[in-house]
Amino acid sequence: MGASGSKRFDRDKEELLKLIDLGCHRAKLLRKRLENELARTYQAINSNGTDVNIKGEQCLYQESCLHVIDYLVKDLNLLKTRQGVWVSHEYISEPKGAQMYQS
């Protein structure tokens, strides 16, 4: 591969890393939004108790989405690590609303 091919590869790699970073950032924003929604759902269950079954199913769905986002971020970080760039591993905690729910 000539010098121009190497430069193109470096540009492509940099672009890929930028896209991975953007994907991680968007996933984290989505996760934060879902955490807030989950906390509101738990609060609604605790405060008035109406539609508990529907709210319970909504909580399960939101928690499942949070786990999918966690795996997405981990996969993106793994991909970035394999590209030869150091990544600080952020361990994502359990959904914040889960501690608020008292059955």
Tab-separated table of C-alpha atoms in Angstrom:
chain	number	residue	atom	x	y	z
A	1	MET	CA	0.000	0.000	0.000
A	2	GLY	CA	1.406	3.386	-0.961
A	3	ALA	CA	1.516	6.546	1.098
A	4	SER	CA	-1.825	7.766	-0.253
A	5	GLY	CA	-3.472	4.448	0.616
A	6	SER	CA	-2.153	4.671	4.159
A	7	LYS	CA	-3.509	8.213	4.568
A	8	ARG	CA	-6.898	7.142	3.283
A	9	PHE	CA	-6.920	4.220	5.714
A	10	ASP	CA	-6.072	6.574	8.591
A	11	ARG	CA	-8.872	8.961	7.560
A	12	ASP	CA	-11.336	6.074	7.316
A	13	LYS	CA	-10.248	4.812	10.721
A	14	GLU	CA	-10.635	8.285	12.250
A	15	GLU	CA	-14.091	8.605	10.691
A	16	LEU	CA	-15.078	5.194	12.059
A	17	LEU	CA	-13.910	6.172	15.537
A	18	LYS	CA	-15.904	9.420	15.345
A	19	LEU	CA	-19.007	7.473	14.347
A	20	ILE	CA	-18.484	5.004	17.194
A	21	ASP	CA	-18.162	7.904	19.644
A	22	LEU	CA	-21.330	9.453	18.238
A	23	GLY	CA	-23.163	6.128	18.579
A	24	CYS	CA	-22.046	5.805	22.212
A	25	HIS	CA	-23.124	9.366	22.944
A	26	ARG	CA	-26.564	8.861	21.391
A	27	ALA	CA	-27.045	5.563	23.232
A	28	LYS	CA	-26.179	7.239	26.535
A	29	LEU	CA	-28.651	10.062	25.850
A	30	LEU	CA	-31.353	7.524	25.048
A	31	ARG	CA	-30.484	5.588	28.206
A	32	LYS	CA	-30.833	8.737	30.329
A	33	ARG	CA	-34.213	9.483	28.777
A	34	LEU	CA	-35.407	5.932	29.472
A	35	GLU	CA	-34.127	6.089	33.064
A	36	ASN	CA	-36.170	9.244	33.632
A	37	GLU	CA	-39.254	7.675	32.071
A	38	LEU	CA	-38.801	4.536	34.180
A	39	ALA	CA	-38.512	6.628	37.351
A	40	ARG	CA	-41.760	8.436	36.465
A	41	THR	CA	-43.467	5.104	35.834
A	42	TYR	CA	-42.365	3.728	39.216
A	43	GLN	CA	-43.516	6.934	40.869
A	44	ALA	CA	-46.936	6.618	39.216
A	45	ILE	CA	-47.269	3.046	40.485
A	46	ASN	CA	-46.291	4.037	44.026
A	47	SER	CA	-48.399	7.190	44.204
A	48	ASN	CA	-51.802	6.205	42.874
A	49	GLY	CA	-51.712	2.488	42.099
A	50	THR	CA	-53.999	2.801	39.083
A	51	ASP	CA	-53.292	0.640	36.075
A	52	VAL	CA	-50.623	-1.281	37.980
A	53	ASN	CA	-50.586	-4.126	35.449
A	54	ILE	CA	-50.127	-1.792	32.506
A	55	LYS	CA	-47.488	0.230	34.355
A	56	GLY	CA	-45.752	-3.010	35.379
A	57	GLU	CA	-45.546	-4.122	31.753
A	58	GLN	CA	-44.291	-0.661	30.819
A	59	CYS	CA	-41.547	-0.969	33.468
A	60	LEU	CA	-40.468	-4.354	32.109
A	61	TYR	CA	-40.293	-2.937	28.591
A	62	GLN	CA	-38.275	0.085	29.728
A	63	GLU	CA	-35.871	-2.075	31.747
A	64	SER	CA	-35.393	-4.367	28.739
A	65	CYS	CA	-34.616	-1.350	26.547
A	66	LEU	CA	-32.056	-0.165	29.100
A	67	HIS	CA	-30.313	-3.542	29.010
A	68	VAL	CA	-30.226	-3.493	25.199
A	69	ILE	CA	-28.671	-0.019	25.296
A	70	ASP	CA	-26.090	-1.237	27.832
A	71	TYR	CA	-25.052	-4.044	25.485
A	72	LEU	CA	-24.956	-1.654	22.529
A	73	VAL	CA	-22.588	0.709	24.354
A	74	LYS	CA	-20.395	-2.197	25.462
A	75	ASP	CA	-20.248	-3.530	21.887
A	76	LEU	CA	-19.381	-0.095	20.508
A	77	ASN	CA	-16.643	0.337	23.106
A	78	LEU	CA	-15.293	-3.123	22.253
A	79	LEU	CA	-15.250	-2.213	18.567
A	80	LYS	CA	-13.443	1.012	19.369
A	81	THR	CA	-10.924	-0.846	21.531
A	82	ARG	CA	-10.237	-3.257	18.688
A	83	GLN	CA	-9.448	-0.272	16.492
A	84	GLY	CA	-6.393	0.305	18.671
A	85	VAL	CA	-7.695	3.246	20.662
A	86	TRP	CA	-7.776	3.331	24.448
A	87	VAL	CA	-11.298	3.557	25.799
A	88	SER	CA	-12.231	4.149	29.393
A	89	HIS	CA	-14.720	1.464	30.320
A	90	GLU	CA	-17.797	2.923	31.894
A	91	TYR	CA	-19.808	0.440	33.845
A	92	ILE	CA	-23.458	1.299	33.586
A	93	SER	CA	-25.360	0.837	36.816
A	94	GLU	CA	-28.779	-0.665	37.313
A	95	PRO	CA	-31.746	1.484	36.317
A	96	LYS	CA	-32.137	4.264	38.886
A	97	GLY	CA	-35.894	3.799	39.159
A	98	ALA	CA	-35.542	0.149	40.176
A	99	GLN	CA	-34.572	1.091	43.727
A	100	MET	CA	-37.622	3.338	44.045
A	101	TYR	CA	-40.156	0.604	43.351
A	102	GLN	CA	-41.548	-1.051	46.430
A	103	SER	CA	-43.914	-3.952	45.834
